[in-house]
Coordinates of C-alpha atoms and ligand atoms in Angstrom, one line a residue:
Chain A
M117 CA -4.4 25.4 -9.1
A118 CA -5.4 28.1 -11.5
S119 CA -1.8 28.8 -12.5
D120 CA -0.7 28.4 -16.1
L121 CA 1.4 25.2 -16.7
S122 CA 4.0 27.3 -18.5
D123 CA 4.8 29.1 -15.2
L124 CA 5.7 25.7 -13.8
Y125 CA 7.5 24.1 -16.7
Q126 CA 9.6 27.1 -17.9
E127 CA 12.0 26.3 -20.7
I128 CA 15.0 26.9 -18.5
L129 CA 13.7 24.5 -15.9
L130 CA 13.2 21.9 -18.6
E131 CA 16.7 22.5 -19.8
H132 CA 18.1 21.9 -16.3
N133 CA 16.1 18.6 -16.3
R134 CA 17.5 17.5 -19.6
R135 CA 21.1 18.6 -18.8
P136 CA 21.4 18.8 -15.0
R137 CA 24.5 20.7 -13.7
N138 CA 26.9 18.9 -11.3
F139 CA 25.3 15.6 -12.0
K140 CA 28.3 13.6 -10.7
T141 CA 29.9 11.9 -7.8
L142 CA 32.7 13.5 -5.9
D143 CA 36.0 11.7 -5.2
D144 CA 36.5 13.0 -1.7
P145 CA 33.2 14.4 -0.3
T146 CA 33.3 15.7 3.3
H147 CA 29.5 15.5 3.6
Q148 CA 26.8 13.4 1.9
A149 CA 23.2 12.4 2.3
D150 CA 20.5 10.5 0.5
G151 CA 17.0 12.0 0.1
F152 CA 13.7 10.2 -0.6
N153 CA 10.3 11.3 -1.5
P154 CA 8.2 8.2 -0.7
L155 CA 5.2 9.6 -2.4
C156 CA 6.6 9.6 -5.9
G157 CA 9.7 7.5 -5.5
D158 CA 12.1 10.4 -6.1
Q159 CA 15.6 9.6 -4.9
I160 CA 18.7 11.7 -4.8
S161 CA 22.2 11.4 -3.4
L162 CA 24.0 14.6 -2.6
Q163 CA 27.7 15.0 -2.0
L164 CA 29.6 18.1 -0.8
K165 CA 33.1 19.1 -0.3
V166 CA 33.3 21.7 2.4
G167 CA 36.5 23.3 3.8
D168 CA 37.2 26.6 5.6
D169 CA 33.4 27.0 5.9
K170 CA 32.9 27.1 2.2
V171 CA 31.2 24.7 -0.2
H172 CA 34.0 23.9 -2.7
D173 CA 32.2 21.4 -4.7
V174 CA 28.9 19.6 -4.8
G175 CA 27.4 16.9 -6.9
F176 CA 24.2 14.9 -7.1
Q177 CA 22.9 11.6 -8.5
G178 CA 19.5 10.0 -8.6
H179 CA 16.2 9.9 -10.4
G180 CA 13.0 11.8 -10.1
S181 CA 10.6 14.2 -11.7
A182 CA 11.7 17.2 -13.8
I183 CA 10.9 19.4 -10.8
S184 CA 13.1 17.5 -8.4
R185 CA 15.9 17.1 -10.9
A186 CA 15.9 20.8 -11.9
S187 CA 15.7 21.9 -8.3
A188 CA 18.8 19.7 -7.4
S189 CA 20.6 21.1 -10.4
L190 CA 19.9 24.7 -9.5
L191 CA 20.8 24.0 -5.9
T192 CA 24.3 22.8 -6.8
Q193 CA 24.8 26.0 -8.8
A194 CA 23.5 28.1 -6.0
V195 CA 25.6 26.7 -3.1
K196 CA 28.9 26.2 -4.8
G197 CA 31.2 28.8 -3.3
A198 CA 28.7 29.7 -0.5
T199 CA 29.5 29.6 3.2
S200 CA 27.4 27.4 5.4
D201 CA 25.5 30.4 6.8
E202 CA 24.7 31.6 3.2
T203 CA 23.6 28.1 2.3
M204 CA 21.2 28.0 5.2
A205 CA 19.9 31.4 4.4
M206 CA 19.1 30.2 0.9
F207 CA 17.4 27.1 2.3
D208 CA 15.2 29.3 4.4
E209 CA 14.4 31.7 1.6
F210 CA 13.6 28.9 -0.8
H211 CA 11.4 27.3 1.7
K212 CA 9.6 30.6 2.2
M213 CA 9.2 31.0 -1.5
L214 CA 7.4 27.7 -1.8
T215 CA 5.3 27.7 1.3
E216 CA 4.3 31.3 2.0
P217 CA 2.2 33.0 -0.7
D218 CA 2.8 36.7 -1.1
A219 CA 5.9 36.6 1.1
E220 CA 8.5 39.2 0.6
L221 CA 11.5 37.5 -1.0
D222 CA 15.1 38.3 -1.2
I223 CA 15.5 38.0 -5.0
D224 CA 19.2 38.6 -4.9
L225 CA 19.7 35.7 -2.5
L226 CA 17.5 33.4 -4.5
G227 CA 19.0 34.2 -7.9
D228 CA 18.1 31.4 -10.4
L229 CA 16.3 29.5 -7.7
E230 CA 13.4 31.9 -8.3
M231 CA 12.5 30.0 -11.4
L232 CA 10.9 27.4 -9.1
A233 CA 8.5 30.0 -7.6
G234 CA 5.6 28.7 -9.7
V235 CA 5.6 25.4 -7.8
I236 CA 3.8 27.1 -4.9
A237 CA 0.6 26.9 -7.1
Y238 CA 1.0 23.1 -7.2
P239 CA 0.8 21.9 -3.6
T240 CA 1.4 18.2 -4.6
R241 CA 4.7 19.2 -6.2
I242 CA 6.3 21.3 -3.4
K243 CA 7.9 18.2 -1.9
C244 CA 9.5 17.4 -5.2
A245 CA 11.1 20.9 -5.4
I246 CA 12.3 20.8 -1.8
L247 CA 13.7 17.3 -1.6
A248 CA 17.2 18.4 -2.7
W249 CA 17.3 21.1 -0.1
H250 CA 16.2 18.8 2.7
T251 CA 18.9 16.4 1.5
L252 CA 21.5 19.3 1.6
K253 CA 20.4 20.2 5.1
A254 CA 20.7 16.6 6.3
A255 CA 24.2 16.4 4.8
M256 CA 25.3 19.6 6.4
D257 CA 23.9 18.5 9.7
G258 CA 25.8 15.3 9.5
E259 CA 22.7 13.1 9.1
N260 CA 22.7 10.7 6.2
V261 CA 19.1 10.4 5.2
A262 CA 16.4 12.9 4.5
T263 CA 12.8 12.2 3.6
T264 CA 10.0 14.6 2.7
E265 CA 7.4 12.7 4.8
Chain B
M80 CA -21.1 15.6 -25.8
T81 CA -21.6 12.9 -28.4
T82 CA -22.7 9.4 -27.4
A83 CA -20.0 6.8 -27.0
I84 CA -21.1 4.6 -29.8
N85 CA -21.8 6.9 -32.6
T86 CA -18.8 9.1 -32.7
P87 CA -17.2 8.6 -36.1
G88 CA -13.5 9.0 -36.9
A89 CA -11.7 7.4 -34.0
P90 CA -10.3 3.9 -34.3
G91 CA -12.2 1.0 -32.8
R92 CA -15.6 2.3 -33.6
D93 CA -16.1 1.0 -37.1
G94 CA -18.3 -1.8 -36.0
S95 CA -15.7 -4.3 -37.1
G96 CA -15.5 -6.0 -33.7
Q97 CA -13.0 -3.7 -32.0
A98 CA -15.9 -1.6 -30.7
H99 CA -17.9 -4.6 -29.8
G100 CA -19.3 -4.1 -26.3
L101 CA -19.3 -0.4 -26.1
D102 CA -23.0 -0.4 -26.9
V103 CA -24.0 -2.6 -24.0
I104 CA -24.1 0.4 -21.6
D105 CA -25.0 4.0 -22.2
P106 CA -22.4 5.7 -20.0
H107 CA -24.1 9.0 -20.4
R108 CA -27.1 7.7 -18.6
I109 CA -24.9 6.0 -16.0
R110 CA -23.2 9.3 -15.4
Q111 CA -26.4 10.9 -14.3
D112 CA -26.2 8.6 -11.2
F113 CA -22.9 10.0 -10.1
P114 CA -23.2 13.7 -9.0
I115 CA -19.5 14.2 -8.5
L116 CA -18.7 13.7 -12.1
H117 CA -20.5 16.8 -13.2
Q118 CA -17.9 19.4 -12.3
E119 CA -15.0 21.2 -13.7
V120 CA -11.4 20.8 -12.5
N121 CA -8.9 23.5 -13.4
G122 CA -11.4 24.9 -15.8
K123 CA -11.9 21.6 -17.7
P124 CA -14.6 19.0 -17.3
L125 CA -13.5 16.4 -14.8
V126 CA -12.2 13.2 -16.4
Y127 CA -12.0 10.7 -13.6
L128 CA -9.6 7.9 -14.5
D129 CA -8.4 6.9 -11.0
N130 CA -10.9 4.2 -10.4
A131 CA -8.5 1.6 -9.2
A132 CA -7.6 3.9 -6.3
T133 CA -11.2 4.5 -5.5
T134 CA -14.5 4.7 -7.4
Q135 CA -17.1 7.5 -7.2
K136 CA -20.4 6.9 -5.5
P137 CA -23.8 6.8 -7.1
Q138 CA -26.6 8.9 -5.6
S139 CA -28.3 5.7 -4.3
V140 CA -25.3 4.9 -2.1
I141 CA -25.1 8.5 -0.8
D142 CA -28.8 8.4 -0.1
A143 CA -28.7 5.1 1.8
I144 CA -26.0 6.4 4.1
S145 CA -27.8 9.7 4.8
N146 CA -31.1 7.9 5.2
Y147 CA -29.5 5.8 7.9
Y148 CA -28.2 8.9 9.8
L149 CA -31.4 10.9 9.1
H150 CA -33.9 8.2 10.2
N151 CA -32.5 5.0 11.6
N152 CA -29.3 5.7 13.5
A153 CA -28.9 3.3 16.4
N154 CA -26.5 0.6 17.5
V155 CA -26.9 -2.8 16.1
H156 CA -27.7 -6.1 17.8
R157 CA -28.0 -4.3 21.1
G158 CA -31.3 -2.7 21.7
V159 CA -35.0 -3.8 21.8
H160 CA -36.1 -0.4 20.5
T161 CA -37.4 0.3 17.1
L162 CA -34.5 2.2 15.7
S163 CA -32.0 -0.4 16.8
Q164 CA -34.1 -3.0 15.0
R165 CA -34.2 -1.0 11.8
A166 CA -30.5 -0.4 11.9
T167 CA -29.8 -4.1 12.6
D168 CA -32.1 -5.1 9.7
D169 CA -30.4 -2.8 7.3
Y170 CA -26.9 -3.7 8.5
E171 CA -27.7 -7.4 8.0
A172 CA -29.4 -6.8 4.7
G173 CA -26.1 -5.4 3.5
R174 CA -24.5 -8.7 4.5
E175 CA -27.1 -10.7 2.6
A176 CA -26.6 -8.5 -0.4
V177 CA -22.8 -9.2 -0.3
R178 CA -23.5 -12.9 0.1
R179 CA -25.8 -12.9 -3.0
F180 CA -23.3 -10.8 -5.0
I181 CA -20.4 -13.2 -4.5
N182 CA -22.7 -16.3 -4.4
A183 CA -21.5 -17.4 -1.0
P184 CA -23.4 -20.3 0.5
D185 CA -24.2 -18.6 3.8
A186 CA -24.4 -15.0 4.9
N187 CA -22.7 -15.9 8.2
E188 CA -19.5 -16.5 6.2
V189 CA -19.5 -12.8 5.3
I190 CA -17.5 -10.8 7.8
Y191 CA -17.5 -7.0 7.6
V192 CA -14.0 -5.6 7.7
R193 CA -12.6 -2.2 7.0
G194 CA -11.4 -3.2 3.6
T195 CA -9.1 -5.5 1.7
T196 CA -6.1 -4.7 3.9
E197 CA -8.0 -5.7 7.1
G198 CA -9.3 -8.9 5.4
L199 CA -5.8 -10.0 4.5
N200 CA -4.5 -9.1 7.9
L201 CA -7.3 -11.0 9.6
V202 CA -6.6 -14.2 7.8
A203 CA -2.8 -13.9 8.1
S204 CA -3.1 -13.1 11.8
S205 CA -5.9 -15.5 12.9
Y206 CA -5.4 -18.4 10.5
G207 CA -1.6 -18.0 10.3
R208 CA -0.9 -17.8 14.0
K209 CA -3.0 -20.8 14.6
Y210 CA -1.7 -23.1 11.9
F211 CA 1.7 -22.0 10.7
K212 CA 5.0 -23.1 12.2
A213 CA 8.7 -22.5 11.5
G214 CA 9.7 -23.8 8.1
D215 CA 6.2 -23.5 6.6
E216 CA 5.7 -21.7 3.3
V217 CA 3.2 -19.2 2.0
I218 CA 2.9 -18.5 -1.7
I219 CA 2.1 -15.1 -3.1
T220 CA 2.8 -13.6 -6.6
G221 CA 5.2 -11.0 -7.8
M222 CA 2.3 -8.6 -8.6
E223 CA 0.7 -8.4 -5.1
H224 CA -0.3 -5.1 -3.5
H225 CA 1.8 -4.4 -0.4
S226 CA -1.2 -5.4 1.7
N227 CA -0.8 -9.0 0.5
I228 CA 3.0 -9.0 1.1
V229 CA 3.6 -7.3 4.4
P230 CA 1.2 -9.2 6.7
W231 CA 2.8 -12.5 5.6
Q232 CA 6.3 -11.0 6.0
I233 CA 5.5 -9.9 9.6
L234 CA 4.2 -13.4 10.3
G235 CA 7.3 -14.7 8.7
K236 CA 9.6 -12.9 11.0
E237 CA 7.5 -13.9 14.0
I238 CA 7.0 -17.6 13.3
G239 CA 9.8 -18.3 10.8
I240 CA 7.7 -19.0 7.7
R241 CA 9.1 -18.5 4.2
L242 CA 7.4 -16.4 1.6
R243 CA 7.6 -17.8 -2.0
V244 CA 6.8 -15.5 -4.9
V245 CA 5.4 -16.7 -8.2
P246 CA 7.2 -14.7 -11.0
F247 CA 5.5 -13.3 -14.1
N248 CA 6.5 -12.7 -17.7
D249 CA 7.0 -9.3 -19.5
D250 CA 3.3 -9.1 -20.3
G251 CA 2.5 -9.5 -16.6
E252 CA 1.2 -13.1 -16.8
L253 CA 2.1 -15.6 -14.0
L254 CA 4.5 -18.4 -14.8
M255 CA 2.1 -21.2 -13.9
D256 CA 4.8 -23.9 -14.2
E257 CA 6.8 -22.1 -11.5
Y258 CA 3.7 -21.8 -9.4
E259 CA 3.0 -25.5 -9.7
A260 CA 6.6 -26.4 -8.8
M261 CA 6.4 -24.2 -5.7
L262 CA 3.5 -26.2 -4.2
N263 CA 4.8 -28.7 -1.7
D264 CA 4.0 -30.3 1.6
R265 CA 5.4 -27.3 3.5
T266 CA 3.0 -24.9 1.7
R267 CA 0.3 -23.7 4.2
M268 CA -1.4 -21.0 2.1
V269 CA -1.7 -19.5 -1.3
S270 CA -2.7 -15.9 -1.2
V271 CA -3.1 -14.3 -4.6
V272 CA -4.5 -11.1 -6.2
H273 CA -7.4 -11.7 -8.6
Q274 CA -6.8 -8.6 -10.7
S275 CA -3.5 -6.7 -10.3
N276 CA -4.0 -3.0 -9.5
A277 CA -0.7 -2.1 -11.2
L278 CA -0.9 -4.2 -14.3
G279 CA -4.5 -5.1 -14.7
T280 CA -3.7 -8.8 -15.1
V281 CA -6.5 -11.1 -14.2
N282 CA -5.0 -14.2 -12.7
P283 CA -6.3 -17.8 -13.4
I284 CA -7.8 -18.3 -9.9
P285 CA -9.8 -21.5 -10.6
E286 CA -6.7 -23.2 -12.1
M287 CA -4.5 -22.0 -9.2
V288 CA -7.1 -23.2 -6.7
E289 CA -7.3 -26.6 -8.3
L290 CA -3.5 -27.1 -8.1
A291 CA -3.4 -25.9 -4.5
H292 CA -6.3 -28.0 -3.4
A293 CA -4.6 -31.1 -4.9
H294 CA -2.0 -30.5 -2.2
G295 CA -4.7 -29.7 0.4
I296 CA -3.6 -26.0 0.5
P297 CA -6.2 -23.3 1.1
V298 CA -6.3 -20.3 -1.2
M299 CA -7.0 -16.7 -0.3
V300 CA -8.0 -14.3 -3.0
D301 CA -7.5 -10.5 -3.0
A302 CA -10.5 -9.4 -5.0
A303 CA -10.1 -5.6 -4.4
Q304 CA -9.8 -4.9 -8.1
S305 CA -11.9 -7.7 -9.6
I306 CA -15.1 -7.4 -7.7
P307 CA -16.0 -3.9 -9.1
H308 CA -15.4 -5.0 -12.7
M309 CA -16.5 -8.6 -13.3
P310 CA -18.8 -11.3 -11.9
V311 CA -17.1 -12.8 -8.9
D312 CA -18.5 -16.1 -7.7
V313 CA -16.6 -17.6 -4.7
Q314 CA -18.0 -21.1 -5.5
A315 CA -17.0 -21.0 -9.1
L316 CA -13.5 -19.7 -8.2
G317 CA -13.3 -22.5 -5.6
A318 CA -11.4 -20.2 -3.2
D319 CA -11.3 -20.6 0.6
F320 CA -11.1 -16.9 1.5
L321 CA -11.8 -13.8 -0.5
T322 CA -11.7 -10.2 0.5
F323 CA -12.5 -6.8 -1.0
S324 CA -13.1 -3.1 -0.3
G325 CA -16.4 -1.2 -0.5
H326 CA -14.8 2.0 -1.8
K327 CA -13.4 0.4 -4.9
M328 CA -16.9 -0.9 -5.8
Y329 CA -18.8 2.4 -5.7
G330 CA -19.5 2.0 -2.0
P331 CA -18.2 4.0 1.0
T332 CA -14.7 3.9 2.5
G333 CA -14.1 2.2 5.8
I334 CA -16.1 -1.0 4.9
G335 CA -15.3 -4.1 3.0
A336 CA -15.9 -7.8 3.4
L337 CA -14.0 -11.0 4.1
W338 CA -15.7 -14.2 3.0
G339 CA -14.4 -17.5 4.2
R340 CA -15.6 -21.1 4.3
A341 CA -17.5 -21.6 7.6
E342 CA -15.5 -24.7 8.5
L343 CA -12.3 -22.7 8.3
L344 CA -13.6 -19.6 10.0
D345 CA -15.2 -21.6 12.8
D346 CA -11.9 -23.0 13.9
M347 CA -10.0 -19.7 13.7
P348 CA -9.4 -17.6 16.8
P349 CA -10.9 -14.1 17.0
Y350 CA -8.8 -11.3 15.4
Q351 CA -9.8 -8.6 17.8
S352 CA -11.7 -8.8 21.1
G353 CA -14.3 -6.8 23.0
G354 CA -18.0 -6.3 22.6
E355 CA -20.2 -8.1 20.1
M356 CA -17.7 -11.0 19.5
I357 CA -18.5 -12.8 22.8
R358 CA -21.4 -14.9 23.9
S359 CA -20.6 -14.7 27.6
V360 CA -17.9 -13.2 29.7
T361 CA -16.9 -13.9 33.3
F362 CA -13.5 -12.9 34.6
E363 CA -12.4 -16.5 34.3
E364 CA -13.6 -17.3 30.8
T365 CA -15.1 -15.9 27.6
I366 CA -17.2 -17.9 25.2
Y367 CA -17.0 -16.6 21.7
N368 CA -20.0 -15.7 19.7
T369 CA -20.8 -17.5 16.5
L370 CA -20.0 -16.4 13.0
P371 CA -19.9 -13.8 11.8
H372 CA -19.9 -11.9 15.1
K373 CA -16.9 -13.6 16.4
F374 CA -14.8 -11.5 14.0
E375 CA -16.7 -8.3 14.4
A376 CA -15.6 -6.9 17.7
G377 CA -16.9 -3.5 18.8
T378 CA -19.5 -1.3 17.2
P379 CA -19.1 -1.7 13.4
D380 CA -19.3 0.7 10.6
I381 CA -23.1 0.5 10.3
A382 CA -23.5 3.3 7.8
G383 CA -20.7 1.8 5.8
A384 CA -22.3 -1.6 5.7
I385 CA -25.6 -0.1 4.6
G386 CA -23.8 1.9 1.9
L387 CA -22.1 -1.3 0.8
G388 CA -25.4 -3.0 0.4
A389 CA -26.7 -0.1 -1.6
A390 CA -23.6 -0.3 -3.9
V391 CA -24.2 -4.0 -4.5
E392 CA -27.8 -3.3 -5.4
Y393 CA -26.7 -0.6 -7.8
L394 CA -24.2 -2.9 -9.5
E395 CA -26.8 -5.7 -9.7
S396 CA -29.3 -3.3 -11.3
I397 CA -26.8 -2.8 -14.2
G398 CA -25.4 -6.4 -14.2
M399 CA -21.8 -7.4 -13.8
E400 CA -21.7 -9.2 -17.1
R401 CA -22.6 -6.0 -18.9
I402 CA -20.2 -3.9 -16.9
A403 CA -17.4 -6.3 -17.7
A404 CA -18.3 -6.3 -21.4
Y405 CA -18.4 -2.5 -21.6
E406 CA -15.2 -2.0 -19.7
Q407 CA -13.4 -4.6 -21.8
A408 CA -14.5 -2.7 -25.0
L409 CA -13.3 0.6 -23.5
L410 CA -10.0 -1.1 -22.5
R411 CA -9.5 -2.3 -26.1
Y412 CA -10.2 1.2 -27.3
G413 CA -7.9 2.8 -24.8
T414 CA -5.1 0.3 -25.5
E415 CA -5.3 1.0 -29.2
R416 CA -5.2 4.7 -28.8
L417 CA -2.3 4.8 -26.3
D418 CA -0.4 2.2 -28.3
G419 CA -0.5 4.5 -31.2
I420 CA 1.5 7.3 -29.3
E421 CA 5.2 7.2 -29.9
G422 CA 7.2 7.1 -26.7
V423 CA 4.4 5.5 -24.6
R424 CA 5.3 2.1 -23.2
M425 CA 2.4 0.1 -21.9
I426 CA 3.2 -1.8 -18.6
G427 CA 0.9 -4.8 -18.3
T428 CA -0.1 -6.4 -21.5
A429 CA -1.6 -9.7 -20.3
E430 CA -4.1 -11.5 -22.5
E431 CA -6.5 -11.6 -19.6
K432 CA -6.7 -8.1 -18.1
G433 CA -9.1 -5.6 -16.6
G434 CA -9.5 -1.9 -17.3
V435 CA -6.1 -0.7 -16.3
L436 CA -3.9 1.4 -18.6
S437 CA -0.6 1.7 -16.9
F438 CA 2.2 3.3 -18.9
Y439 CA 5.6 4.8 -18.9
M440 CA 7.3 7.5 -21.0
E441 CA 11.0 7.9 -21.3
A442 CA 10.6 11.6 -22.0
A443 CA 8.7 12.6 -18.8
H444 CA 8.6 11.4 -15.3
P445 CA 5.2 10.0 -14.2
H446 CA 4.8 12.7 -11.6
D447 CA 5.2 15.5 -14.2
I448 CA 2.8 13.7 -16.5
G449 CA 0.3 13.6 -13.6
T450 CA 0.6 17.3 -13.0
I451 CA 0.0 18.1 -16.7
L452 CA -2.9 15.7 -16.9
D453 CA -4.4 17.3 -13.8
S454 CA -4.1 20.7 -15.4
E455 CA -6.4 19.3 -18.1
G456 CA -8.9 18.1 -15.5
I457 CA -7.8 14.5 -15.8
A458 CA -7.3 12.4 -12.6
V459 CA -4.9 9.5 -12.9
R460 CA -2.6 7.9 -10.4
T461 CA 1.1 8.2 -10.7
G462 CA 3.6 6.3 -8.6
H463 CA 4.3 2.7 -7.7
H464 CA 0.7 1.9 -6.8
C465 CA 1.7 0.1 -3.6
A466 CA 3.3 -2.5 -5.8
Q467 CA 7.0 -1.6 -5.7
P468 CA 8.2 -5.1 -6.6
V469 CA 6.2 -4.8 -9.9
M470 CA 8.0 -1.5 -10.7
A471 CA 11.3 -3.2 -9.9
R472 CA 10.5 -6.0 -12.2
Y473 CA 10.2 -3.6 -15.1
G474 CA 13.1 -1.4 -14.0
I475 CA 11.1 1.7 -13.6
P476 CA 10.4 3.9 -10.6
A477 CA 6.7 4.5 -11.3
T478 CA 4.0 4.5 -13.9
V479 CA 1.1 6.6 -14.9
R480 CA -2.1 4.6 -14.4
A481 CA -5.5 5.4 -16.0
S482 CA -8.1 3.0 -14.6
L483 CA -11.5 2.6 -16.0
A484 CA -15.1 2.4 -14.7
F485 CA -18.3 1.9 -16.6
Y486 CA -19.1 5.6 -16.3
N487 CA -16.0 6.4 -18.4
T488 CA -16.5 7.1 -22.1
T489 CA -14.4 7.0 -25.2
D490 CA -14.4 10.8 -24.8
D491 CA -12.5 10.3 -21.6
I492 CA -9.9 8.3 -23.4
D493 CA -9.7 10.8 -26.2
A494 CA -9.1 13.6 -23.5
L495 CA -6.3 11.5 -22.0
V496 CA -4.6 11.0 -25.4
K497 CA -4.9 14.7 -26.1
A498 CA -3.3 15.5 -22.7
I499 CA -0.5 13.1 -23.4
D500 CA 0.2 15.0 -26.6
R501 CA 0.5 18.1 -24.4
V502 CA 3.0 16.2 -22.3
I503 CA 5.0 15.5 -25.4
E504 CA 4.8 19.1 -26.4
V505 CA 6.2 20.3 -23.1
F506 CA 8.8 17.7 -22.7
G507 CA 9.6 17.2 -26.4
Ligands
PLP277 C1 -5.1 -5.3 -5.4 C2 -5.3 -4.5 -4.1 N1 -5.2 -5.1 -3.0 C3 -5.4 -4.5 -1.8 C4 -5.7 -3.1 -1.8 C5 -5.9 -2.5 -0.5 O1 -7.2 -2.0 -0.4 P1 -7.6 -1.1 0.8 O2 -6.7 0.1 0.9 O3 -9.0 -0.7 0.5 O4 -7.6 -1.9 2.1 C6 -5.8 -2.5 -3.0 C7 -6.0 -1.0 -3.0 O5 -5.3 -0.2 -3.7 C8 -5.6 -3.2 -4.2 O6 -5.6 -2.5 -5.4

């Protein structure tokens, strides 16, 4: 882990941690799931409102590290308005960004999610960053629980 | 590097009593015995403060293990040949070293196990299944490691026993009145941690034993965190069973010991079965071997036992009284330094406690703190420390835990404090 700490804790990431977007519960979610990272006790609940194959609204609750919180916040921004195919494509790209060094990435697809790219240098933290995405996938697949183990 | 006792300027070193004890050990000499400590991590000198998870190994332990594999490797208690005799002698010398270390009356009462977890499971399984029946009660405390909760819970589901849990106050001290009130004629066992891994609290074992024995109730002690850091004398404690792990006392992983009173162990059924634990087998009947072999089925961790013996000898060469005095002084120093940082909340502030500095910061999640500390070369544990009920008691998900050993220095504490300043810088 030779990477500079400031690559990981970028100011904008810390800002998402302090003031997460869509940190709310939905009144009438169509999909929802809870995610756990048993290793560090991170826990999130994710709710989605999907109709006509589009994510109309998304909200999350829970507690966890700055990485997992900011990642969840960024996720909600990214998937709002996306189709389920687009959402899954983002999941795959995000996963690739965190697990395959030197992979060629679709920067346009990732958008703001790219600010978590530095996590790849911190193997113990990848699960924190990916928790929200596993939870999203579980919700979309109609499963109610996701864990990173 | 300056020596621990002569560095001016920091609190607790003014000779006014706060620093008392730091001069009983020269940690810089001790550090020469631990090769692993002399390395850089992330470009910084390693500061190892995760001793409650596992301790580092002195050269003498490493040598004892490699010596066994290089020169004496053979199975124990089986062969008439020379190597087997050497291996058996060294394996049994480890047992005798453990007996001496904990002042047990008889080496046959010392059973090698994989570690504390197995020691606790052995007693729950063997003693519990033989003696407990529906409606019986087992008392533990609210600060147990999961390994002293789950085996009793499983037994509880199987047999229908009830687990009673002694609560503790905000400082992390057991409420002894509540404990006393829990003891009754349905209680079959008290199983209690000597020193809490999450809080550092040292529980009043002799007092708890006396109260339990007044009701004829046996007491099991989880000494995983106490045995590396203070003199532990099973006769002075008055306990009936006591267990610990080699790897937390500067010995290898995969080995530990369970001590129990012979009269209790003798009447207990074997925990596992196979070779070594039997005296004679026909297809009709098996006659069990005597203690300790009855509980040591199969080929044991011979190298581990020899390494454990070497760890005991190493600790004896320094002296547990001295180790305890030094670590207490370092704990006072660390507590004072951390207490002085705004936004740091210490978790576990018992009057009687060992070298555990567990803390929580509102500004940053423990996992993020752990990452920042690691980037400064500092190893701490973050998480629930396998003691989730303790975290729940304080309403927090996790803590950061710096845990001390006698090779740690005030410089290590200063590095920790400096890194926490860095956390505050990042998280504001
Ligand atoms: C108090 C306590 N009990 C039991 C254990 C379990 O020890 P082991 O994992 O070596 O079996 C630990 C280890 O963390 C501990 O701290």
